[in-house]
mmCIF file of C-alpha atoms in Angstrom:
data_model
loop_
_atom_site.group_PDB
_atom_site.id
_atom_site.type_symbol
_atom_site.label_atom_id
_atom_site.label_comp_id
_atom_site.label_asym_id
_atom_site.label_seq_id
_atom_site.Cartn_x
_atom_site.Cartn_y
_atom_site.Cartn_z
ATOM 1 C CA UNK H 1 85.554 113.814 130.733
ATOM 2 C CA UNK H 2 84.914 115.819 134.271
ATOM 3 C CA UNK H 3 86.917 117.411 136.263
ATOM 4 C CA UNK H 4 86.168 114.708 139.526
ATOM 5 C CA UNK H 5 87.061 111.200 137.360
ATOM 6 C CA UNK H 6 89.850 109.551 138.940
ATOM 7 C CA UNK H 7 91.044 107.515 136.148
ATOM 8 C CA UNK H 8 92.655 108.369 132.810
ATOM 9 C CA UNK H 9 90.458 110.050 129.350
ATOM 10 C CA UNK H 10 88.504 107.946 127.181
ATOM 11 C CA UNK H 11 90.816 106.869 124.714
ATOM 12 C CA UNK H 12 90.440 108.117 121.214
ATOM 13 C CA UNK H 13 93.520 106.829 119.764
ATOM 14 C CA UNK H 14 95.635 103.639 119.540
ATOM 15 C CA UNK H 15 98.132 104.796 121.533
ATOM 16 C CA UNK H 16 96.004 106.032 124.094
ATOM 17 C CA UNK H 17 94.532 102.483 124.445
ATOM 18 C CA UNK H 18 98.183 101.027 124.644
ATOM 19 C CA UNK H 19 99.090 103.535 127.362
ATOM 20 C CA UNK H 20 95.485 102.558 129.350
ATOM 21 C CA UNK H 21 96.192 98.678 129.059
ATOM 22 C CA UNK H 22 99.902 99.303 130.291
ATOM 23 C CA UNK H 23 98.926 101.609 132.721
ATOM 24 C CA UNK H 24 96.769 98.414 134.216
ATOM 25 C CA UNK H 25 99.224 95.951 133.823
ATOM 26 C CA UNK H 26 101.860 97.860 135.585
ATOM 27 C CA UNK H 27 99.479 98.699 138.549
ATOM 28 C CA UNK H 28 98.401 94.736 138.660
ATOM 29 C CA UNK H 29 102.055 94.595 139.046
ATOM 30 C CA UNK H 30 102.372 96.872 141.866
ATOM 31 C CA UNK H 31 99.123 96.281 143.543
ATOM 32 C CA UNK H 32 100.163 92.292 143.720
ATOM 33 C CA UNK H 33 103.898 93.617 144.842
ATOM 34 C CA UNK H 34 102.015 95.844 147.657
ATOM 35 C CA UNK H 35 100.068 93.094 148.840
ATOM 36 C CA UNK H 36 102.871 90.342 149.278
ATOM 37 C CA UNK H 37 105.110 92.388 151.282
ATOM 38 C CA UNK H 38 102.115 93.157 153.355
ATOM 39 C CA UNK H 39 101.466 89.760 154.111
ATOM 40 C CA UNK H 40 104.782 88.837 154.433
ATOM 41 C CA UNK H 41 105.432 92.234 157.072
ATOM 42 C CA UNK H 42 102.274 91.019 158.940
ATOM 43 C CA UNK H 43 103.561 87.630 159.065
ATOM 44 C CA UNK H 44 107.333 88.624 160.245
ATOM 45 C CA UNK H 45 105.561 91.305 163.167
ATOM 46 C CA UNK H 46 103.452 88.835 164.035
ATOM 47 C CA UNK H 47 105.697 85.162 164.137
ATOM 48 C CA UNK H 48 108.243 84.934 167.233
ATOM 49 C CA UNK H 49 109.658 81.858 165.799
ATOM 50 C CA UNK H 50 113.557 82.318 165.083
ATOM 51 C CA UNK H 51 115.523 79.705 162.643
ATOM 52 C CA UNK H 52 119.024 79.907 162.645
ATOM 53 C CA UNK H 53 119.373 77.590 159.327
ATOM 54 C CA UNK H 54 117.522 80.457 157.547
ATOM 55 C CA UNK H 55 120.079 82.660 157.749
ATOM 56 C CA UNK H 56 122.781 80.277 156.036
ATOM 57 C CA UNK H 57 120.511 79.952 152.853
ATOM 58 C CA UNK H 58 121.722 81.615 149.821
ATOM 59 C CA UNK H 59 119.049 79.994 147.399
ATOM 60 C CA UNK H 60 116.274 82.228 148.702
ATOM 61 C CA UNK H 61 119.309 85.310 148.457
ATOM 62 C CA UNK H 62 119.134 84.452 144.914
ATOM 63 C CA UNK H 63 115.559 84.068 144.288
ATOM 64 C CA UNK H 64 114.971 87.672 145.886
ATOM 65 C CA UNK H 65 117.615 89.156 143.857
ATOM 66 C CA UNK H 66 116.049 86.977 140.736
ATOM 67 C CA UNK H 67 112.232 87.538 140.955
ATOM 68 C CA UNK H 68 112.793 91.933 140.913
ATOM 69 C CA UNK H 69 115.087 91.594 137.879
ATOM 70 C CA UNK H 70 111.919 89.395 135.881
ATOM 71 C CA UNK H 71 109.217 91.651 137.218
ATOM 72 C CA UNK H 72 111.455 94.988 136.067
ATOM 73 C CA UNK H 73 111.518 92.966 132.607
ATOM 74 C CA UNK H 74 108.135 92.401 132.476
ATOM 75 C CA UNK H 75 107.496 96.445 133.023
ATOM 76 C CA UNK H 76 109.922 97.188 130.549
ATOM 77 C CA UNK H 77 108.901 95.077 127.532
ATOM 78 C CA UNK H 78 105.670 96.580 126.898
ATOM 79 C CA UNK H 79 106.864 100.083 127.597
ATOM 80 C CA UNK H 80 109.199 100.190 125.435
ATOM 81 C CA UNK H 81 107.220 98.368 122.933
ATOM 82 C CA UNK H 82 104.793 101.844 123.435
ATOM 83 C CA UNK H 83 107.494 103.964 123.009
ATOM 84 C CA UNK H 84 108.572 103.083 119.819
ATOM 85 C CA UNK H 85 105.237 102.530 118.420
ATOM 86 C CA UNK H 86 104.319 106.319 119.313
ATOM 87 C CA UNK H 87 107.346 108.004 117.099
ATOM 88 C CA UNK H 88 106.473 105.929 114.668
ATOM 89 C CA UNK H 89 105.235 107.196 111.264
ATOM 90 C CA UNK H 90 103.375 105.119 108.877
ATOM 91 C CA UNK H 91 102.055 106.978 105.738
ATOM 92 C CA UNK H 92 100.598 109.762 107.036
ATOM 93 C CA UNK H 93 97.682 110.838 104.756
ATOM 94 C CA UNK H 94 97.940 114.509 106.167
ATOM 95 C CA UNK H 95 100.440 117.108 107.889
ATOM 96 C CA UNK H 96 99.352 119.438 110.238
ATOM 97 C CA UNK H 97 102.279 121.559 111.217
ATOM 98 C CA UNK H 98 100.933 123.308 114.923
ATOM 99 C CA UNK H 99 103.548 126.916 115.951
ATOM 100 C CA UNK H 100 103.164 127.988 119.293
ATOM 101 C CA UNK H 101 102.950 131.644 119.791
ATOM 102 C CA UNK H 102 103.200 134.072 122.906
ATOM 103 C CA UNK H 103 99.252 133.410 123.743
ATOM 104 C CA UNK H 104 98.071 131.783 120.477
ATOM 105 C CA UNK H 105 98.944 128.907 118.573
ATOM 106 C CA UNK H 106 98.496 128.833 114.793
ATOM 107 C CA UNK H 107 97.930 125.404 112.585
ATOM 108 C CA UNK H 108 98.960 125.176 108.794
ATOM 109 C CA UNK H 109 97.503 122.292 106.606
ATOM 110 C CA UNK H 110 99.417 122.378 103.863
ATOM 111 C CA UNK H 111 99.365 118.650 101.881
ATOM 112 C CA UNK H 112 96.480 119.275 99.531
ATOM 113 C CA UNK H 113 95.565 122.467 100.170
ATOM 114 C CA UNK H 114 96.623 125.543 101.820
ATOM 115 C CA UNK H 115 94.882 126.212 104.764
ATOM 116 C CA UNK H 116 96.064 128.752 107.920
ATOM 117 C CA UNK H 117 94.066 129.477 110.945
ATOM 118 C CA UNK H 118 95.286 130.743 114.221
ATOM 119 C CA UNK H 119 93.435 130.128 117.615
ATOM 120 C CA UNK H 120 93.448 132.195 120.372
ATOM 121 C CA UNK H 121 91.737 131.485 123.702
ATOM 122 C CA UNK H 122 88.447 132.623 124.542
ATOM 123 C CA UNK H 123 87.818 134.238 128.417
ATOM 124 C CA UNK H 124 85.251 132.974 130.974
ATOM 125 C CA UNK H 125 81.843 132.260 130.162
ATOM 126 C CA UNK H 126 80.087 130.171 132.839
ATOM 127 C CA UNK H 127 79.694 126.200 130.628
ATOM 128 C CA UNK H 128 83.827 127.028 129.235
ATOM 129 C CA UNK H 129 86.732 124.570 130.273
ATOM 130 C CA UNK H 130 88.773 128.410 131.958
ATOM 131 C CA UNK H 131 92.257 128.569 129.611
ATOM 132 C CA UNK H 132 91.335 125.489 127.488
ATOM 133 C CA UNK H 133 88.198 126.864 125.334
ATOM 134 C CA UNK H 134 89.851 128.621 121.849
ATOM 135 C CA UNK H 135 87.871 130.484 119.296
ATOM 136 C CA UNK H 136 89.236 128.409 116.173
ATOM 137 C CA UNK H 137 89.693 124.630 116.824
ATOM 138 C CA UNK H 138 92.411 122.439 115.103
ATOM 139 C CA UNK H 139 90.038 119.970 112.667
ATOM 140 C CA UNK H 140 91.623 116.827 112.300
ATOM 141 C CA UNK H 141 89.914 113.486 110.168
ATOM 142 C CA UNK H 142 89.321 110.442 112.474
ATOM 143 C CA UNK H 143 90.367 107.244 111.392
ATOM 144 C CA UNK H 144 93.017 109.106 108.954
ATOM 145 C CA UNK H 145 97.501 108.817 109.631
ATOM 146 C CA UNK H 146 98.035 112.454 110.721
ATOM 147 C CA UNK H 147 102.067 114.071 111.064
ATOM 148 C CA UNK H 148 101.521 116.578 113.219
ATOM 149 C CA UNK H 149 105.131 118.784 113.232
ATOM 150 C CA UNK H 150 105.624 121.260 116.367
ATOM 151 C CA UNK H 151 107.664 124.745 116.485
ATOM 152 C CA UNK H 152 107.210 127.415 118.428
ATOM 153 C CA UNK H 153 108.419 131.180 117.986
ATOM 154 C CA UNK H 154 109.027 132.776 120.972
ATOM 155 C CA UNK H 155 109.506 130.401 123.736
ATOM 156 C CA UNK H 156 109.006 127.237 124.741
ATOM 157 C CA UNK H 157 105.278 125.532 124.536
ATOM 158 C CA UNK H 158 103.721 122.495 125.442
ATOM 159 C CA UNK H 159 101.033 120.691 123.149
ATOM 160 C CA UNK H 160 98.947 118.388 124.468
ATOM 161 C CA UNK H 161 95.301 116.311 124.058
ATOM 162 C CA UNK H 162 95.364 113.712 127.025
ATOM 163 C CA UNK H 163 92.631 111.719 125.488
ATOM 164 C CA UNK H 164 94.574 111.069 121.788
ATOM 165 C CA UNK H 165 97.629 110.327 124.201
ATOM 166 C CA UNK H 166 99.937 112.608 122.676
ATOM 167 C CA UNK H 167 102.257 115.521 124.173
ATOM 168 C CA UNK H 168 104.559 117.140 122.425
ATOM 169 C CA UNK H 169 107.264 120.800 123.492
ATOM 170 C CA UNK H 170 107.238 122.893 120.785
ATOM 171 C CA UNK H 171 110.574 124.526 121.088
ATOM 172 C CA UNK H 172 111.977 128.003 119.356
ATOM 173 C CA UNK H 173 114.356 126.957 116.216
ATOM 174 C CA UNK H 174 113.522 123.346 116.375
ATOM 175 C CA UNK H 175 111.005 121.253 114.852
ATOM 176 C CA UNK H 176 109.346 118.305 116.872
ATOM 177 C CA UNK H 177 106.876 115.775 115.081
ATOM 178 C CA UNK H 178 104.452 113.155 116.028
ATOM 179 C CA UNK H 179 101.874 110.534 114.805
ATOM 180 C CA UNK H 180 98.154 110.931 115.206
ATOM 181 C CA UNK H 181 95.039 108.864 114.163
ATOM 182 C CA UNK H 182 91.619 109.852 116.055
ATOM 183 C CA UNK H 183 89.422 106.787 116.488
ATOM 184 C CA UNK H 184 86.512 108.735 117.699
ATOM 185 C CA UNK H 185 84.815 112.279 116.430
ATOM 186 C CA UNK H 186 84.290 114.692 118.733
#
């Protein structure tokens, strides 16, 4: 991933690949929207012919009040299809509960063994990502059902990996959870 790619992260996870393929078939949607009502602008700027029988049809009143109503449906489907697939939790194998801190965040595995590390971000060196390089790096097993369960305790924090297309608001006195499996190491 660099800074001056214009589409979205390699996906690593499931639900990263549902959100790419939606993401496509949403802007096929809008691309073939955009290009009808250009044509059909172009045509009406251009044509100087005027039919006075068009304006007593309501068939085509109904078929331009039908056609949004299918194409809204077929955005809506799949996206809520995605939705409900990412807060779902099937077996996880692992919990990894992630609690955001003033400027640290510290991860607890605590299934099969007890494990604590805290990770604090490292400052400018010339080949580091500024305010996204940390010193200790949440480990996670690829190809593995991971609950990952947010809380923060201070203030409000937001967790996110774009690439595993998952974001999640840790919030003070409330805990937030979400399903992970990696695809991909790294």
């Amino acid at each position: 991933m660099k800074w001056t790619k214009f589409y979205l992260p390699d996906a690593y996870s499931p639900t990263m690949e549902q959100l790419v393929y939606f993401h496509d078939h949403t802007m096929s949607i809008i691309t073939s929207i955009t290009i009808l009502i250009c044509i059909l602008l172009n045509s009406l700027l251009w044509n100087k012919l005027i039919d006075l029988n068009m304006n007593e049809h309501q068939m085509i009143e109904t078929w331009w009040t039908i056609l949004p109503t299918i194409v809204l449906f077929l955005i809506a489907i799949p996206s809520l299809k995605i939705l409900y697939s990412m807060e779902e939790l099937i077996n996880p194998t692992i919990s990894i509960k992630s609690m955001g801190h003033q400027w640290y965040w510290s991860y607890e595995y605590s299934d099969k063994f007890c494990k604590e590390l805290e990770s604090y971000m490292k400052y400018n060196k010339k080949n580091d990502f500024r305010l996204l390089e940390v010193d200790n790096k949440m480990k996670a097993p690829f190809f593995t059902q991971i609950r990952m369960i947010f809380s923060s305790s201070d203030v409000l924090h937001s967790w996110t990996i774009p690439c595993l297309g998952i974001k999640m608001d840790a919030v003070p006195g409330r805990i937030n959870q979400s399903s992970l499996m990696i695809k991909k190491p790294g």
